Amino acid sequence: MSQHSGLILVILPLMLFPQSGNPAPLGTAIDAPERLQMLVREATCAEASATSSAKLDGTSLSDVLSSSTGARTIFYVSPEGKDSWSGLLPSANPQGGDGPFASIERARDAAREKGGTNTIALGRGDYYLTQPIVFDSRDAGLILTARCNETPILHGGLRVSNWSQQTDGRWAAALKLPPDEGVGDLFVNGVRQTRARFPNAPADGDPRKGWLFAAKCEPAVDMSEGNTRFCFHTGDLPAVDDPSGLVVDIVGGFQPGSQWGNDTLPVVSIDGAGRTVHTNGTGYFFTAEGSRYFLTGAKALLDAPGEWWYDPAAGQVQYIPVDQSFPNSVVAAGVLPTFFKLDGANGMIVSGLELRDGAPEGSGKFYTETRGFGAIRIEHADGVKILGNSIENVGVGVHVTESKDALIAGNVIADVAGNGIYVGTNYGTFLKSNGARILSNHIHDIGKVYIETAGIWFQAADNVTIADNLIENTAQFGISGGSLWGSNDAVYNAVIEHNVIHNANQQTADGGAIKMMGEQGDPLNSTIRSNLVTGTGHLMNRADGTFWPPGYENTSEWPSPISWAIYTDGKASGVRIEGNTLSGNVAAIGINGGWSNLVTGNVITDGSGAAFRVDDGTGRGWRPPWARPNRIEENVVSVDSDSGPVAYVNAPDHGPGYAQFARNRYSGNLNNKSFRIAPKIMRSGEFGSLGDLQKAGADTGSVVVPSE
């Protein structure tokens, strides 16, 4: 169990919100994720009896095995097996003439030949995969799992051995790959190493270090050029004779000055005289003066312990070890973004496996579908269950596309380049992934390469339930859902409840722990309730390369950091945000552009920004006939900062009809500037006290109580 898990299990039972009138519901403790993972593995391992599902009784996963029992033929796989054997024995017989298969593909084919309901059981040991293993409609109902009390470890690439030390202190090893394929990541004893880069990665891991900052271009780059080029300061870039293979990782956003994502862009050329880097970029994503970046992928940049570089022409990996123990280390080259592809394999179960050391592709905007890939990728396969697995050091953990009733439960997903879990659709077809359940997973350290990502990202997924997950340390979002493309990928009747999210939005200037989108502009009928959110932050630099301080919020300036614990965006309407505990975040709850949202029964403490921030920016001038005011009622707010407003409403087109406050309880540092409302409906002007807000008719029955 992580350090945070024990704290969470203590805090959650105490989430009782003591206000009169309509108290919020009592929160319940989530199960410790690693304990659940162990129980799921015990209940789903190959030799487990049908009664083993009783181990999950009384937990949040008590019903996950409702359709997984029944007599099955077991085909065994082991690193010591042979594909010429029958696969019906878990280990070699005394005569050495029969035993388990050596490969999952052979076991899959044997199960297809037999027909009926079958299980593939993997024994302990390391499996190095060189290509994705594909399951299709012939594999419907197949269980792919571990033998009981054994842990099979699947690596998304090749083991690299026979290293030799070079005269310059580097080590080198031969690694031949197919044409046009490269090494996505290098892992030493299971730890991701650093692709050769400039500036070097900071030894202390400080995200504010290790960057260059783009210069102002003269003449300015037109917005239509996106990030196809940017300018650099004299003396910033190292000498690189050959830019082939060079990539720039650069931060930007939807418009110059914003910093809510990054791109990994191949460098086309570097114009030293014009101080310009030309990239194979896009017109969607913009960079500008101050955009932070670093370079990677060139041999000339290989100069620090822990860095590596792959020479595709020579078929060789070069590496600078961290310490003298390297010759005895296990080194894996991650080349696969996808380990298993389930395409049409309805009802298949994958459980109890460890997947690690894959390629990091999967969330950039160049040559990838922005939420793509996935160590386990499910396409057009209904009723699939992903249970009790450990997925680490991959591009995307689990990706579900246009597949109904997926269950993803009891997994641990960590150190992922992009999204932890994605449930959604393909651009262009827009078929839905309705009925997904994402339950009791531990998801942490997400967005290690691509920062515009989430622990759980969902779209085109009606009736999705996301509950009892522990999500920690994400680059942008803990949970993010809803439409990016309007009605094509809209989400309705989502329930996000009883999750614990700690330290979201650690790498971007615009994000938060839980976000619900509604670009299509109609009621979502969705609920965000009884979640615990702490430590939501931000990271944003100014044009001169200095960074805004942690927890900074100023509603009067742009660009500047924006960060919420929970918020709706893109005209999201009809969302109920109820009974959440939000502590130690920047802004607590935000509504951007939508109508008919209800914020009630939440407890907000220790924030550095506004408790409530309501802005009609994405829906300016838009008021559909069904619209009702956004209501903020019966919340308990402890105001710990006197430097900003408790509530900020910016709705110049809608006036007091856009947001109504009622029966909230405030304590702490309130003053005559605690509420900021535009248009200026209060007699004191744009800023005023709670009394001024009530006299203007925008609040009913809220009180300021003495601090306890």
XYZ file of C-alpha atoms in Angstrom, residues 13-513:
501
model
C -14.950 7.581 6.884
C -14.852 11.036 8.485
C -16.380 12.850 5.506
C -19.518 13.987 7.328
C -20.653 17.461 6.370
C -22.431 19.063 9.365
C -24.745 21.625 7.887
C -28.396 22.048 8.530
C -31.201 21.612 6.065
C -29.805 19.034 3.674
C -26.622 17.374 4.927
C -24.385 15.722 2.375
C -24.076 11.959 2.453
C -21.496 10.213 4.553
C -18.500 9.142 2.481
C -17.289 5.560 2.541
C -13.735 4.280 2.604
C -12.385 2.813 -0.601
C -10.735 -0.563 -0.432
C -6.944 -0.505 -0.433
C -6.192 -1.024 -4.157
C -3.231 -3.367 -3.747
C -5.268 -5.557 -1.383
C -8.045 -5.711 -3.957
C -5.559 -6.527 -6.673
C -4.291 -9.460 -4.604
C -7.829 -10.716 -3.964
C -8.761 -10.436 -7.639
C -5.657 -12.383 -8.624
C -6.477 -15.116 -6.121
C -10.054 -15.307 -7.375
C -9.216 -15.354 -11.109
C -6.017 -17.407 -11.277
C -6.153 -20.437 -13.507
C -6.621 -23.193 -10.938
C -8.937 -21.223 -8.634
C -12.218 -22.878 -7.735
C -15.573 -21.323 -8.526
C -15.998 -20.487 -4.834
C -12.859 -18.330 -4.820
C -14.949 -15.349 -5.884
C -16.203 -15.278 -2.281
C -12.876 -13.621 -1.449
C -14.317 -10.449 -2.950
C -17.520 -10.476 -0.900
C -17.941 -7.236 0.980
C -15.556 -5.311 -1.270
C -16.314 -2.876 -4.066
C -15.569 -5.679 -6.552
C -17.980 -8.268 -5.157
C -19.689 -8.803 -8.517
C -16.779 -8.764 -10.968
C -16.735 -12.542 -11.428
C -20.435 -13.023 -12.004
C -19.902 -14.539 -15.463
C -16.387 -16.000 -15.211
C -17.067 -19.399 -13.621
C -17.618 -22.775 -15.292
C -15.581 -25.772 -16.470
C -12.770 -24.887 -18.859
C -9.839 -26.490 -20.597
C -6.586 -24.925 -19.399
C -3.701 -24.429 -21.808
C -0.475 -23.696 -19.946
C 2.357 -21.401 -21.059
C 5.820 -21.126 -19.542
C 9.166 -19.576 -20.538
C 10.535 -23.134 -20.194
C 7.854 -24.615 -22.452
C 7.874 -25.707 -26.079
C 5.301 -24.878 -28.732
C 5.594 -28.461 -29.986
C 4.142 -29.778 -26.714
C 0.406 -30.161 -25.942
C 0.167 -27.253 -23.520
C -2.060 -29.351 -21.238
C 0.546 -29.777 -18.488
C 1.725 -26.914 -16.240
C 5.317 -28.180 -16.346
C 7.362 -30.697 -18.286
C 6.629 -34.333 -17.532
C 9.431 -36.546 -16.159
C 10.182 -37.895 -19.616
C 10.564 -34.387 -21.028
C 8.268 -35.192 -23.900
C 5.308 -32.985 -23.014
C 4.502 -29.887 -21.041
C 3.398 -26.263 -21.422
C 3.596 -24.140 -24.529
C 6.346 -21.533 -24.856
C 4.215 -18.776 -26.408
C 0.865 -17.183 -25.796
C 0.167 -17.251 -29.536
C 0.464 -21.047 -29.618
C -1.876 -21.376 -26.644
C -4.349 -19.007 -28.310
C -4.323 -21.087 -31.487
C -4.799 -24.323 -29.513
C -7.791 -22.816 -27.733
C -9.268 -21.827 -31.088
C -8.769 -25.330 -32.438
C -10.507 -26.904 -29.455
C -13.394 -24.438 -29.382
C -15.675 -23.859 -26.423
C -14.639 -22.052 -23.248
C -10.933 -22.150 -22.482
C -8.274 -20.619 -20.276
C -4.680 -19.710 -21.063
C -2.605 -19.918 -17.888
C 0.788 -18.223 -17.760
C 3.429 -19.505 -15.380
C 6.023 -17.461 -13.533
C 8.920 -15.934 -15.420
C 9.753 -13.306 -18.020
C 8.143 -13.172 -21.457
C 9.743 -10.806 -23.988
C 7.267 -9.895 -26.725
C 8.376 -8.766 -30.170
C 4.950 -8.111 -31.680
C 1.412 -7.472 -30.397
C -0.657 -10.575 -29.665
C -4.043 -10.225 -31.364
C -7.278 -11.840 -30.196
C -10.439 -11.717 -32.311
C -13.982 -13.075 -32.466
C -12.657 -16.647 -32.371
C -11.426 -15.902 -28.831
C -14.751 -14.777 -27.359
C -14.981 -15.769 -23.694
C -11.315 -16.739 -23.441
C -9.591 -16.177 -20.085
C -5.947 -15.109 -20.181
C -4.625 -15.278 -16.655
C -1.817 -16.343 -14.325
C -1.341 -19.650 -12.592
C -2.224 -19.438 -8.919
C 0.586 -18.060 -6.725
C 2.687 -17.227 -9.773
C 3.519 -13.905 -11.428
C 4.155 -13.896 -15.164
C 5.965 -10.753 -16.325
C 5.432 -9.633 -19.914
C 7.916 -7.144 -21.355
C 6.995 -5.016 -24.338
C 10.235 -5.578 -26.140
C 13.567 -7.343 -26.107
C 16.118 -8.082 -23.464
C 19.398 -6.371 -24.308
C 22.505 -8.310 -23.327
C 26.167 -8.753 -24.283
C 27.081 -5.203 -23.350
C 30.638 -4.028 -23.922
C 32.335 -1.033 -22.355
C 33.680 1.578 -24.769
C 36.838 3.645 -24.398
C 34.799 6.753 -23.568
C 33.086 5.031 -20.622
C 29.846 4.351 -22.430
C 28.462 0.870 -22.872
C 27.118 -0.510 -26.139
C 25.085 -3.532 -27.198
C 23.788 -4.794 -30.516
C 20.020 -4.568 -31.035
C 18.677 -5.301 -34.495
C 15.111 -4.151 -35.151
C 12.920 -4.265 -38.256
C 13.262 -1.331 -40.681
C 11.651 1.927 -39.540
C 11.326 0.663 -35.952
C 13.212 2.072 -33.021
C 13.561 1.836 -29.272
C 10.808 3.701 -27.457
C 12.341 3.440 -23.992
C 15.177 1.675 -22.224
C 14.652 0.053 -18.815
C 17.399 -0.990 -16.423
C 16.183 -3.294 -13.647
C 12.650 -2.129 -14.380
C 13.414 1.605 -14.166
C 12.878 3.876 -17.176
C 16.087 5.569 -18.265
C 16.415 8.940 -20.028
C 16.700 9.250 -23.784
C 19.744 11.444 -24.500
C 18.558 15.027 -24.134
C 19.536 18.678 -23.776
C 19.338 20.244 -21.287
C 19.914 17.215 -19.116
C 17.073 16.088 -16.887
C 17.415 17.516 -13.357
C 18.913 15.038 -10.921
C 16.431 16.051 -8.216
C 13.392 15.638 -10.495
C 12.303 19.276 -10.078
C 9.832 19.912 -12.952
C 10.908 23.571 -13.085
C 14.426 22.600 -14.141
C 15.877 21.153 -17.313
C 14.173 23.447 -19.851
C 15.009 25.904 -22.594
C 12.535 28.700 -23.329
C 11.479 29.822 -26.791
C 12.447 33.327 -27.881
C 10.254 35.906 -29.550
C 10.281 35.490 -33.321
C 10.861 38.474 -35.604
C 8.669 38.595 -37.582
C 6.144 36.835 -35.372
C 4.976 33.315 -36.215
C 1.436 33.385 -37.541
C -1.040 31.342 -35.484
C -1.928 29.342 -38.583
C 1.555 27.815 -38.467
C 0.866 26.304 -35.032
C 4.111 24.786 -33.837
C 5.749 24.103 -37.180
C 8.515 26.456 -36.094
C 9.707 28.381 -33.069
C 12.653 30.631 -32.256
C 15.505 30.220 -29.802
C 17.856 32.520 -27.927
C 21.429 32.930 -29.156
C 23.682 30.323 -27.583
C 20.853 28.121 -26.306
C 21.202 25.130 -28.609
C 24.125 22.706 -28.666
C 25.919 21.907 -31.883
C 24.141 19.068 -33.696
C 25.690 18.253 -37.067
C 22.881 15.951 -38.184
C 19.317 16.817 -37.071
C 17.931 13.460 -38.259
C 16.390 11.702 -35.295
C 16.280 14.921 -33.299
C 12.963 15.579 -31.539
C 11.766 18.594 -29.602
C 9.441 18.132 -26.642
C 7.679 21.482 -26.359
C 4.847 22.803 -24.186
C 1.986 24.853 -25.597
C -1.770 24.956 -25.968
C -4.764 25.914 -28.022
C -3.447 29.448 -28.458
C -0.045 31.080 -27.931
C 0.649 31.746 -24.268
C -1.363 28.810 -22.959
C 0.428 25.789 -21.515
C -1.931 22.851 -21.116
C -0.160 20.206 -23.178
C 2.961 19.273 -25.074
C 4.025 17.892 -28.419
C 6.944 15.638 -29.329
C 7.926 16.957 -32.758
C 10.575 15.704 -35.192
C 13.024 18.460 -36.101
C 13.231 19.166 -39.830
C 16.022 21.741 -39.742
C 17.702 24.335 -37.545
C 18.323 27.809 -38.988
C 21.214 29.184 -36.925
C 21.222 32.606 -38.612
C 17.486 33.049 -38.145
C 17.512 31.349 -34.700
C 14.612 29.168 -35.833
C 13.816 25.488 -35.333
C 11.583 24.046 -38.055
C 9.545 21.020 -37.003
C 7.158 18.522 -38.504
C 4.439 20.077 -36.360
C 0.729 20.769 -36.538
C -1.626 23.698 -36.941
C -3.787 22.636 -33.987
C -1.315 23.131 -31.185
C 0.473 26.448 -30.657
C 3.798 27.487 -29.242
C 5.094 30.984 -28.684
C 7.640 33.070 -26.803
C 8.279 31.416 -23.469
C 7.170 27.928 -24.478
C 9.443 25.585 -22.556
C 11.166 22.757 -24.389
C 14.055 20.329 -24.517
C 15.745 18.382 -27.310
C 16.213 14.638 -27.459
C 17.274 11.841 -29.784
C 20.726 12.850 -31.086
C 24.025 11.119 -30.336
C 25.625 14.478 -29.518
C 23.257 14.828 -26.552
C 24.405 11.593 -24.864
C 26.503 12.922 -21.985
C 24.915 12.166 -18.590
C 24.524 9.061 -16.388
C 21.248 7.296 -17.075
C 21.018 8.509 -20.688
C 20.795 6.250 -23.736
C 20.692 6.564 -27.508
C 19.778 4.090 -30.236
C 21.655 4.086 -33.534
C 19.253 2.523 -36.074
C 21.862 2.440 -38.823
C 24.309 0.443 -36.724
C 21.613 -1.484 -34.821
C 23.220 -0.532 -31.525
C 22.150 0.898 -28.164
C 24.557 3.146 -26.306
C 24.145 3.866 -22.604
C 25.903 5.712 -19.780
C 25.373 3.751 -16.550
C 24.315 5.337 -13.288
C 26.584 3.120 -11.178
C 29.146 0.321 -11.389
C 26.558 -2.445 -10.919
C 25.347 -2.053 -14.501
C 27.067 -5.158 -15.968
C 24.839 -7.311 -13.734
C 21.621 -5.449 -14.581
C 18.614 -6.662 -16.563
C 18.062 -4.305 -19.498
C 14.940 -4.260 -21.662
C 14.320 -2.218 -24.803
C 10.690 -1.150 -25.041
C 9.503 -1.424 -28.647
C 5.779 -2.290 -28.345
C 3.102 0.290 -27.527
C 0.535 -2.556 -27.553
C 1.022 -5.967 -25.905
C -2.497 -7.393 -26.397
C -5.046 -6.282 -28.951
C -8.567 -7.591 -28.379
C -10.387 -6.900 -31.640
C -13.889 -8.356 -31.527
C -13.006 -10.756 -28.671
C -16.278 -10.341 -26.757
C -16.314 -11.417 -23.120
C -12.591 -12.033 -22.897
C -10.900 -11.742 -19.482
C -7.301 -10.658 -18.853
C -6.278 -11.012 -15.214
C -3.365 -11.382 -12.845
C -0.601 -10.439 -15.281
C 2.262 -7.984 -15.048
C 2.818 -5.922 -18.205
C 5.790 -3.599 -18.296
C 8.572 -2.006 -20.310
C 6.748 -0.943 -23.457
C 7.215 1.882 -25.940
C 5.810 5.251 -24.826
C 3.808 6.083 -27.944
C 0.190 6.980 -27.460
C -0.683 10.549 -26.562
C 1.227 12.998 -28.708
C -0.522 14.896 -31.471
C 1.935 14.132 -34.244
C 1.191 10.951 -36.230
C -0.935 9.544 -33.409
C -4.585 9.532 -32.487
C -4.371 11.648 -29.361
C -5.672 8.975 -26.977
C -4.335 5.983 -28.884
C -2.476 2.763 -28.410
C -2.623 1.004 -25.020
C -0.667 -1.891 -23.523
C -4.040 -3.660 -23.526
C -6.091 -2.337 -26.441
C -9.753 -3.315 -26.781
C -11.591 -2.577 -30.036
C -15.172 -3.528 -30.911
C -15.189 -6.147 -28.144
C -18.086 -6.050 -25.670
C -18.080 -7.307 -22.110
C -14.303 -7.523 -21.733
C -12.885 -7.690 -18.180
C -9.409 -6.411 -17.265
C -8.868 -7.520 -13.671
C -6.062 -7.469 -11.131
C -3.200 -6.704 -13.488
C -0.081 -4.635 -12.911
C 0.731 -2.337 -15.845
C 3.857 -0.216 -15.569
C 6.246 1.720 -17.795
C 4.084 1.663 -20.920
C 2.575 4.240 -23.282
C -1.103 3.960 -22.298
C -2.289 1.426 -19.726
C -5.681 0.218 -21.018
C -7.388 1.599 -24.129
C -11.032 0.793 -24.888
C -12.463 1.845 -28.254
C -16.075 1.431 -29.378
C -16.639 -1.492 -27.008
C -19.579 -1.793 -24.604
C -19.748 -2.915 -20.976
C -16.017 -3.052 -20.322
C -14.973 -3.740 -16.725
C -11.548 -2.493 -15.634
C -11.082 -3.273 -11.950
C -8.465 -3.952 -9.311
C -5.484 -3.052 -11.500
C -2.364 -1.098 -10.591
C -1.285 1.202 -13.438
C 1.847 3.285 -12.937
C 4.601 5.301 -14.629
C 2.687 5.653 -17.868
C 3.730 7.931 -20.730
C 0.149 8.971 -21.562
C -3.256 8.035 -20.132
C -3.669 5.392 -17.467
C -7.068 4.237 -18.815
C -8.871 5.521 -21.894
C -12.467 4.596 -22.770
C -13.936 6.127 -25.913
C -14.105 6.158 -29.670
C -12.248 6.572 -32.949
C -12.296 9.914 -34.690
C -14.450 9.607 -37.788
C -16.585 6.613 -36.800
C -17.598 7.860 -33.334
C -19.146 4.614 -32.135
C -19.655 4.512 -28.373
C -18.204 2.574 -25.469
C -21.286 2.628 -23.264
C -21.676 0.947 -19.895
C -18.006 0.898 -18.897
C -17.168 0.324 -15.233
C -13.773 1.491 -13.955
C -13.512 0.375 -10.346
C -10.965 0.189 -7.543
C -7.794 0.713 -9.559
C -4.634 2.326 -8.223
C -3.375 4.677 -10.936
C -0.299 6.786 -10.264
C 2.479 8.753 -11.930
C 0.608 9.411 -15.154
C 1.693 11.563 -18.102
C 5.431 10.938 -17.868
C 5.907 11.908 -21.535
C 2.613 13.406 -22.744
C 1.249 15.853 -20.194
C -2.211 16.481 -21.693
C -3.453 13.213 -20.214
C -5.425 11.712 -17.327
C -5.425 8.811 -14.939
C -8.830 7.978 -16.492
C -10.006 9.636 -19.717
C -13.420 8.863 -21.178
C -15.583 10.127 -24.043
C -18.416 8.675 -26.146
C -19.226 6.509 -23.134
C -22.761 6.839 -21.776
C -23.633 5.274 -18.411
C -19.977 5.041 -17.415
C -19.236 4.421 -13.731
C -15.881 5.481 -12.289
C -15.735 4.582 -8.611
C -13.411 3.740 -5.729
C -10.192 4.452 -7.612
C -7.037 5.865 -6.043
C -5.309 8.240 -8.485
C -2.046 9.972 -7.584
C 0.509 12.229 -9.243
C -0.835 13.048 -12.694
C 0.549 15.516 -15.211
C -2.870 17.067 -15.880
C -6.115 15.308 -14.938
C -7.032 12.666 -12.439
C -10.325 11.928 -14.237
C -11.387 13.710 -17.424
C -14.457 12.980 -19.490
C -17.018 14.229 -21.931
C -17.032 15.502 -25.463
C -14.164 16.978 -27.431
C -16.027 16.955 -30.766
C -19.583 17.878 -29.774
C -22.433 15.415 -30.111
C -20.198 12.858 -31.846
C -18.467 11.847 -28.616
C -20.907 13.145 -26.006
C -21.263 11.436 -22.619
C -24.507 11.150 -20.642
C -25.416 9.623 -17.267
C -21.846 9.363 -16.010
C -21.255 8.653 -12.322
C -17.894 9.569 -10.758
C -17.950 8.669 -7.079
C -15.858 7.657 -4.068
C -12.540 8.230 -5.807
C -9.447 9.592 -4.079
C -7.286 11.905 -6.212
C -4.055 13.278 -4.852
C -1.639 15.650 -6.647
C -3.316 16.124 -10.006
C -2.247 18.762 -12.565
C 1.419 18.787 -11.642
C 2.708 19.680 -15.145
C 0.221 22.023 -16.863
C -1.173 25.523 -16.450
C -4.808 24.603 -17.065
C -6.248 21.425 -15.583
C -7.504 19.744 -12.467
C -8.432 16.573 -10.658
